[in-house]
Tab-separated table of C-alpha atoms in Angstrom:
chain	number	residue	atom	x	y	z
A	85	MET	CA	0.026	-0.134	0.000
A	86	ILE	CA	2.714	2.345	0.923
A	87	GLU	CA	4.770	1.753	-2.324
A	88	LYS	CA	1.626	2.322	-4.271
A	89	HIS	CA	1.290	5.699	-2.682
A	90	ILE	CA	4.885	6.386	-3.293
A	91	GLN	CA	4.314	5.491	-7.033
A	92	GLN	CA	1.303	7.632	-7.230
A	93	GLN	CA	3.187	10.487	-5.725
A	94	PHE	CA	6.000	9.917	-8.108
A	95	ASN	CA	3.590	9.804	-11.235
A	96	GLU	CA	2.207	13.071	-10.203
A	97	PHE	CA	5.442	14.798	-9.721
A	98	ASN	CA	6.558	13.694	-13.107
A	99	ARG	CA	3.258	14.780	-14.533
A	100	LEU	CA	3.524	18.133	-13.075
A	101	SER	CA	7.333	18.714	-13.833
A	102	GLY	CA	6.788	17.200	-17.395
A	103	LYS	CA	4.482	20.292	-17.843
A	104	PHE	CA	6.254	22.989	-15.879
A	105	ALA	CA	10.073	22.062	-16.841
A	106	PRO	CA	9.432	22.418	-20.611
A	107	PHE	CA	7.858	25.930	-20.013
A	108	ILE	CA	10.847	26.892	-17.804
A	109	ALA	CA	13.270	25.560	-20.562
A	110	SER	CA	11.707	27.789	-23.048
A	111	ILE	CA	12.671	30.879	-20.826
A	112	PRO	CA	15.780	32.627	-21.991
A	113	HIS	CA	18.577	32.214	-19.693
A	114	LYS	CA	18.908	35.896	-18.728
A	115	ARG	CA	15.103	35.707	-17.940
A	116	ILE	CA	15.652	32.612	-15.693
A	117	ALA	CA	18.216	34.596	-13.711
A	118	SER	CA	15.696	37.571	-13.165
A	119	ILE	CA	12.744	35.344	-12.486
A	120	GLY	CA	14.860	33.171	-10.014
A	121	ARG	CA	16.016	36.348	-8.034
A	122	ALA	CA	12.586	37.490	-7.889
A	123	LEU	CA	11.718	33.908	-6.341
A	124	GLY	CA	14.552	34.062	-4.081
A	125	MET	CA	13.492	37.229	-2.592
A	126	PHE	CA	10.183	35.878	-2.162
A	127	MET	CA	11.593	32.820	-0.431
A	128	TYR	CA	13.520	35.245	1.882
A	129	GLY	CA	10.448	36.999	2.654
A	130	MET	CA	8.346	33.994	3.557
A	131	ASP	CA	11.070	31.412	4.870
A	132	VAL	CA	11.761	32.946	8.253
A	133	ARG	CA	13.341	29.720	9.773
A	134	HIS	CA	15.998	29.471	6.928
A	135	ARG	CA	16.548	33.222	6.599
A	136	ARG	CA	17.334	32.993	10.306
A	137	ILE	CA	20.013	30.251	9.679
A	138	VAL	CA	21.566	32.052	6.783
A	139	ARG	CA	22.082	35.385	8.587
A	140	ARG	CA	23.222	33.716	11.983
A	141	ASN	CA	25.799	31.653	9.974
A	142	LEU	CA	27.148	34.645	8.053
A	143	LYS	CA	27.257	36.856	11.264
A	144	PHE	CA	29.015	33.981	13.205
A	145	VAL	CA	31.835	33.574	10.576
A	146	TYR	CA	32.074	37.303	9.491
A	147	PRO	CA	31.722	39.129	12.924
A	148	GLY	CA	33.078	42.342	11.384
A	149	TRP	CA	30.321	42.479	8.633
A	150	SER	CA	27.771	45.231	9.045
A	151	PRO	CA	24.278	44.373	9.591
A	152	GLU	CA	23.594	45.977	6.011
A	153	ARG	CA	26.209	43.656	4.484
A	154	VAL	CA	24.784	40.489	6.113
A	155	LYS	CA	21.295	41.253	4.885
A	156	LYS	CA	22.493	41.811	1.453
A	157	VAL	CA	24.570	38.773	1.034
A	158	SER	CA	21.667	36.857	2.650
A	159	GLN	CA	19.243	37.980	0.096
A	160	CYS	CA	22.003	37.106	-2.576
A	161	VAL	CA	22.084	33.512	-1.254
A	162	PHE	CA	18.277	33.172	-1.475
A	163	GLN	CA	18.402	34.614	-4.884
A	164	ASN	CA	21.064	32.125	-6.092
A	165	LEU	CA	18.818	29.487	-4.657
A	166	GLY	CA	15.714	30.659	-6.551
A	167	ILE	CA	17.976	30.547	-9.755
A	168	THR	CA	19.276	27.256	-8.917
A	169	ILE	CA	15.649	25.727	-8.571
A	170	LEU	CA	14.483	27.145	-11.907
A	171	GLU	CA	17.818	26.000	-13.580
A	172	ILE	CA	17.316	22.534	-12.323
A	173	CYS	CA	13.893	22.423	-14.136
A	174	GLN	CA	15.558	24.088	-17.091
A	175	ILE	CA	18.466	21.812	-17.619
A	176	ALA	CA	16.268	18.763	-17.234
A	177	CYS	CA	14.948	19.587	-20.766
A	178	PHE	CA	18.143	20.530	-22.098
A	179	SER	CA	19.758	18.727	-25.032
A	180	SER	CA	23.469	17.473	-24.771
A	181	ASP	CA	24.488	20.474	-27.037
A	182	ASP	CA	22.603	22.837	-24.598
A	183	ILE	CA	24.662	21.693	-21.828
A	184	ILE	CA	28.061	21.754	-23.538
A	185	ASN	CA	27.287	25.584	-24.824
A	186	LYS	CA	26.343	26.603	-21.152
A	187	VAL	CA	29.466	25.248	-19.451
A	188	ASN	CA	33.325	26.563	-19.574
A	189	ILE	CA	35.827	24.402	-17.948
A	190	ARG	CA	39.049	25.712	-16.625
A	191	GLY	CA	42.049	23.715	-15.276
A	192	GLU	CA	41.278	20.438	-17.035
A	193	GLU	CA	45.070	20.054	-17.424
A	194	HIS	CA	45.293	19.283	-13.906
A	195	LEU	CA	42.868	16.406	-13.972
A	196	LEU	CA	44.339	14.869	-17.226
A	197	LYS	CA	47.710	14.908	-15.568
A	198	ALA	CA	46.638	13.368	-12.185
A	199	MET	CA	44.789	10.684	-14.173
A	200	GLN	CA	48.224	9.534	-15.713
A	201	ASN	CA	48.974	7.459	-12.504
A	202	ASN	CA	45.843	5.179	-13.064
A	203	LYS	CA	44.739	5.491	-9.544
A	204	GLY	CA	41.650	7.391	-10.435
A	205	ALA	CA	40.931	10.800	-8.848
A	206	ILE	CA	38.933	12.287	-6.215
A	207	LEU	CA	36.962	15.517	-7.092
A	208	ILE	CA	36.130	17.199	-3.691
A	209	THR	CA	33.338	19.942	-4.140
A	210	ALA	CA	30.801	22.110	-2.456
A	211	HIS	CA	27.205	22.988	-2.687
A	212	LEU	CA	28.170	25.958	-4.619
A	213	GLY	CA	26.969	27.771	-7.882
A	214	ASN	CA	24.515	25.211	-9.622
A	215	TRP	CA	26.513	21.842	-8.661
A	216	GLU	CA	23.736	19.808	-10.299
A	217	ILE	CA	24.979	20.591	-13.785
A	218	VAL	CA	28.452	18.964	-13.059
A	219	PRO	CA	27.430	15.212	-13.596
A	220	LEU	CA	25.477	16.334	-16.400
A	221	PHE	CA	28.417	18.195	-18.425
A	222	TRP	CA	31.094	15.671	-17.225
A	223	PRO	CA	30.451	12.698	-19.355
A	224	LEU	CA	29.557	14.700	-22.429
A	225	HIS	CA	32.987	16.742	-22.195
A	226	PHE	CA	35.331	14.059	-20.802
A	227	LYS	CA	33.545	10.837	-22.690
A	228	THR	CA	33.704	9.103	-19.351
A	229	PRO	CA	31.113	8.892	-16.566
A	230	LEU	CA	31.384	10.705	-13.416
A	231	THR	CA	30.729	8.894	-10.011
A	232	VAL	CA	29.006	11.121	-7.568
A	233	VAL	CA	28.455	10.429	-3.952
A	234	ALA	CA	25.118	11.680	-2.732
A	235	ARG	CA	22.952	11.808	0.223
A	236	GLN	CA	19.277	10.436	-0.343
A	237	ILE	CA	16.587	13.144	-0.464
A	238	GLN	CA	13.960	12.347	2.212
A	239	SER	CA	11.248	12.488	-0.602
A	240	LYS	CA	11.366	9.431	-2.593
A	241	THR	CA	9.707	11.115	-5.313
A	242	ILE	CA	12.181	13.882	-5.525
A	243	ASN	CA	15.238	11.487	-5.009
A	244	GLN	CA	13.957	9.540	-7.949
A	245	TRP	CA	13.484	12.547	-10.200
A	246	ILE	CA	17.223	14.146	-9.151
A	247	HIS	CA	18.609	10.734	-9.624
A	248	GLY	CA	17.251	10.365	-13.174
A	249	LEU	CA	18.614	14.209	-13.782
A	250	ARG	CA	21.998	13.338	-12.684
A	251	THR	CA	22.389	10.178	-14.549
A	252	ARG	CA	20.873	11.316	-17.582
A	253	PHE	CA	23.981	11.347	-19.703
A	254	GLY	CA	25.826	8.604	-18.018
A	255	SER	CA	26.942	9.767	-14.642
A	256	ARG	CA	26.556	7.141	-11.882
A	257	VAL	CA	25.156	8.046	-8.322
A	258	ILE	CA	26.436	6.116	-5.144
A	259	TYR	CA	24.376	6.909	-2.038
A	260	LYS	CA	26.145	7.413	1.268
A	261	ASP	CA	24.787	4.493	3.189
A	262	ASP	CA	27.510	1.668	2.970
A	263	ALA	CA	29.078	3.631	0.066
A	264	LEU	CA	32.654	3.031	1.066
A	265	PRO	CA	33.232	-0.311	-0.888
A	266	GLU	CA	31.788	1.089	-4.146
A	267	MET	CA	33.644	4.031	-3.904
A	268	THR	CA	36.963	2.228	-3.507
A	269	ARG	CA	36.183	0.006	-6.401
A	270	THR	CA	35.473	3.193	-8.393
A	271	LEU	CA	39.057	4.505	-7.657
A	272	ARG	CA	40.617	1.229	-8.308
A	273	ASN	CA	39.114	0.908	-11.688
A	274	GLY	CA	40.709	4.233	-12.463
A	275	LYS	CA	37.662	6.289	-12.462
A	276	ILE	CA	36.624	9.818	-11.184
A	277	LEU	CA	34.738	10.081	-7.967
A	278	ALA	CA	33.008	13.357	-6.809
A	279	ILE	CA	32.414	13.873	-3.250
A	280	LEU	CA	30.672	17.027	-1.589
A	281	ILE	CA	32.398	17.596	1.575
A	282	ASP	CA	31.079	20.837	2.789
A	283	GLN	CA	28.211	19.632	4.874
A	284	GLY	CA	28.184	18.093	8.573
A	285	ILE	CA	28.001	14.630	9.239
A	286	LYS	CA	25.793	13.108	11.734
A	287	SER	CA	27.656	10.032	12.899
A	288	SER	CA	30.405	9.629	15.442
A	289	LEU	CA	32.737	8.915	12.470
A	290	GLY	CA	33.141	12.912	11.678
A	291	ILE	CA	36.399	14.624	12.528
A	292	LYS	CA	36.647	17.838	14.325
A	293	ILE	CA	38.362	20.297	12.287
A	294	LYS	CA	37.941	24.149	11.651
A	295	PHE	CA	35.842	25.799	8.838
A	296	PHE	CA	36.243	29.635	8.840
A	297	ASN	CA	38.155	29.155	11.970
A	298	LYS	CA	35.043	27.637	13.900
A	299	PHE	CA	34.979	23.800	14.866
A	300	VAL	CA	32.828	21.589	12.572
A	301	SER	CA	32.235	17.692	12.234
A	302	ALA	CA	33.790	16.797	8.717
A	303	THR	CA	33.643	13.602	6.760
A	304	PRO	CA	36.884	11.728	6.488
A	305	ALA	CA	35.794	9.768	3.461
A	306	ALA	CA	37.715	11.537	1.030
A	307	SER	CA	40.932	11.445	3.032
A	308	LEU	CA	40.551	7.730	3.734
A	309	LEU	CA	40.039	6.966	-0.038
A	310	ALA	CA	43.008	9.030	-0.998
A	311	MET	CA	45.230	7.221	1.438
A	312	ARG	CA	43.674	3.695	0.953
A	313	CYS	CA	43.851	4.052	-2.869
A	314	LYS	CA	46.750	6.478	-3.282
A	315	SER	CA	44.408	8.680	-5.397
A	316	PRO	CA	44.996	12.261	-6.137
A	317	VAL	CA	42.587	14.924	-4.736
A	318	LEU	CA	41.549	17.727	-6.718
A	319	PRO	CA	39.210	20.558	-5.569
A	320	GLY	CA	36.607	21.273	-8.518
A	321	PHE	CA	33.749	24.143	-8.262
A	322	CYS	CA	30.925	24.992	-10.493
A	323	ILE	CA	30.455	28.736	-10.574
A	324	ARG	CA	27.608	30.798	-11.921
A	325	ASN	CA	28.664	33.649	-14.208
A	326	GLU	CA	26.931	36.830	-14.744
A	327	ASP	CA	25.754	35.921	-18.163
A	328	SER	CA	23.941	32.783	-16.886
A	329	THR	CA	26.593	30.366	-17.986
A	330	PHE	CA	28.716	28.277	-15.685
A	331	THR	CA	32.445	27.702	-15.270
A	332	ILE	CA	33.948	24.744	-13.814
A	333	TYR	CA	37.180	25.319	-12.046
A	334	LEU	CA	39.427	22.325	-11.555
A	335	GLU	CA	42.347	22.939	-9.377
A	336	ALA	CA	45.992	21.206	-8.873
A	337	PRO	CA	45.932	18.003	-6.724
A	338	LEU	CA	46.199	18.886	-2.949
A	339	VAL	CA	49.445	18.032	-1.331
A	340	LEU	CA	48.481	15.628	1.325
A	341	LYS	CA	50.176	14.260	4.367
A	342	ARG	CA	51.268	10.662	4.501
A	343	THR	CA	53.357	10.238	7.763
A	344	GLY	CA	51.851	6.948	8.434
A	345	ASP	CA	49.923	7.961	11.405
A	346	LEU	CA	46.665	7.224	10.143
A	347	SER	CA	44.589	9.205	12.797
A	348	ALA	CA	46.903	12.199	12.490
A	349	ASP	CA	47.037	12.123	8.416
A	350	LEU	CA	43.181	11.748	8.288
A	351	LYS	CA	42.619	14.954	10.436
A	352	SER	CA	45.499	16.926	8.671
A	353	ASN	CA	44.145	15.845	5.267
A	354	THR	CA	40.420	16.568	5.923
A	355	GLN	CA	41.529	20.035	7.138
A	356	ILE	CA	43.563	20.633	4.104
A	357	MET	CA	40.277	19.799	1.790
A	358	THR	CA	38.040	21.851	3.852
A	359	ASP	CA	40.381	24.769	3.832
A	360	ALA	CA	40.324	24.420	-0.036
A	361	ILE	CA	36.272	24.545	0.122
A	362	GLU	CA	36.642	27.775	2.620
A	363	LYS	CA	38.817	29.578	0.023
A	364	ILE	CA	36.341	29.308	-2.727
A	365	VAL	CA	33.337	30.066	-0.368
A	366	ARG	CA	35.202	33.246	0.674
A	367	LYS	CA	35.437	34.145	-3.042
A	368	TYR	CA	31.856	33.560	-3.618
A	369	PRO	CA	29.935	33.810	-0.479
A	370	GLU	CA	26.747	34.500	-2.237
A	371	GLN	CA	26.732	31.327	-4.139
A	372	TRP	CA	27.360	28.725	-1.148
A	373	PHE	CA	24.479	27.158	0.462
A	374	TRP	CA	24.397	28.973	3.841
A	375	VAL	CA	21.029	27.380	4.623
A	376	HIS	CA	22.508	24.406	6.137
A	377	LYS	CA	22.975	24.367	9.821
A	378	ARG	CA	27.072	23.829	9.475
A	379	TRP	CA	28.201	24.718	12.943
A	380	ARG	CA	25.352	22.899	14.869
A	381	LYS	CA	27.510	20.256	16.421
A	382	TYR	CA	29.853	22.438	18.391
A	383	TYR	CA	27.651	25.701	18.525
A	384	PRO	CA	24.148	24.696	19.155
A	385	HIS	CA	23.258	27.879	20.451
A	386	LEU	CA	23.308	29.465	16.934
A	387	TYR	CA	20.225	27.452	16.117
A	388	PRO	CA	17.888	27.969	19.402
A	389	GLU	CA	14.743	27.002	17.524
A	390	ASP	CA	16.401	23.766	16.318
A	391	MET	CA	17.308	22.784	19.973
A	392	GLU	CA	13.497	23.616	20.903
A	393	ARG	CA	12.315	21.234	18.114
A	394	ARG	CA	14.606	18.426	19.298
A	395	ARG	CA	13.292	18.780	22.994
A	396	HIS	CA	9.798	18.638	21.714
A	397	ARG	CA	10.788	15.733	19.495
A	398	ARG	CA	12.388	13.743	22.400
A	399	SER	CA	9.419	14.640	24.680
A	400	ARG	CA	6.919	13.233	22.129
A	401	LYS	CA	8.788	9.997	21.612
A	402	LYS	CA	9.110	9.538	25.375
A	403	GLN	CA	5.377	10.138	25.545
A	404	ARG	CA	4.547	7.691	22.830
A	405	ALA	CA	6.896	5.004	24.361
A	406	GLN	CA	5.385	5.314	27.753
A	407	SER	CA	1.870	5.318	26.134
A	408	LYS	CA	2.881	2.036	24.251
A	409	MET	CA	4.151	0.360	27.726
A	410	SER	CA	0.652	1.366	29.123
A	411	GLN	CA	-1.290	-0.247	26.379
A	412	SER	CA	0.845	-3.289	26.605
A	413	PHE	CA	0.656	-3.639	30.358
A	414	PHE	CA	-3.317	-3.286	30.445
A	415	GLN	CA	-3.426	-5.729	27.559
A	416	LYS	CA	-1.615	-8.396	29.395
A	417	PHE	CA	-3.966	-7.398	32.495
A	418	LYS	CA	-6.861	-8.189	30.542
A	419	ASP	CA	-5.546	-11.289	29.039
């Protein structure tokens, strides 16, 4: 019954997006930007919760910024999100030529040189610009699939749609749950693995490092794979240009620590990779995903509403457990 309901949701989503996406695809690129900015400003005005998160994050890492600058960049962040949402619908209807013509690439010589060792390559990246266009462009340009490590979207309907978008031209998606063996296999087969490393990790496996000189919990996956497979690690980012095109920047491989002390090397290399992310975010702050509660683990006071929701959730969970125990007790008593 649940599967039938999900399938109905998926069919409805496809039906609506099938009508909506072609309409958006027909809008000129420059119009998409202006409409997306308007959508972003609407979201900024209506979405109080995420507006607070963005502004608190910016105030936290840029204490010297004036309130006016924080507000302006916050609005730009939402405008970028609005544009990204419309672009995702638009590129879903793009031909391969449309994708090629919309994206430029800089620094591919770094990748070609790194691939000569036949150890594959790890592309570390961030939720910056429009990150969803990279797995579409990559196989068209390099004639080889890109394997992307992704987190499952809670909505199965949207997750299936996004999965189809990412794999449309041949890229592969590995989901984070139990993904390490498949990621290792990808690199040992000499392929390219892309990992988004700019968001927090919930499990106890996260490594405590600094991002914008503030403590965060970061995934050690890219560091562990680089050490295990001896694969080069290249930062790569997709930046939106003013003319509504994109530029993918590929940087030279990072110089990693290999002292033999696994714990120390994991921490050092994860910090090196995170520093590369911070460098590009500082350059394009308005294009990063500041909506994420990146500093929640070590600075929970930044998000007091989140703490309150957690308390209510735990309270409701406890009440349900107690109610279930009471029902079980009375049922046994009746029996």
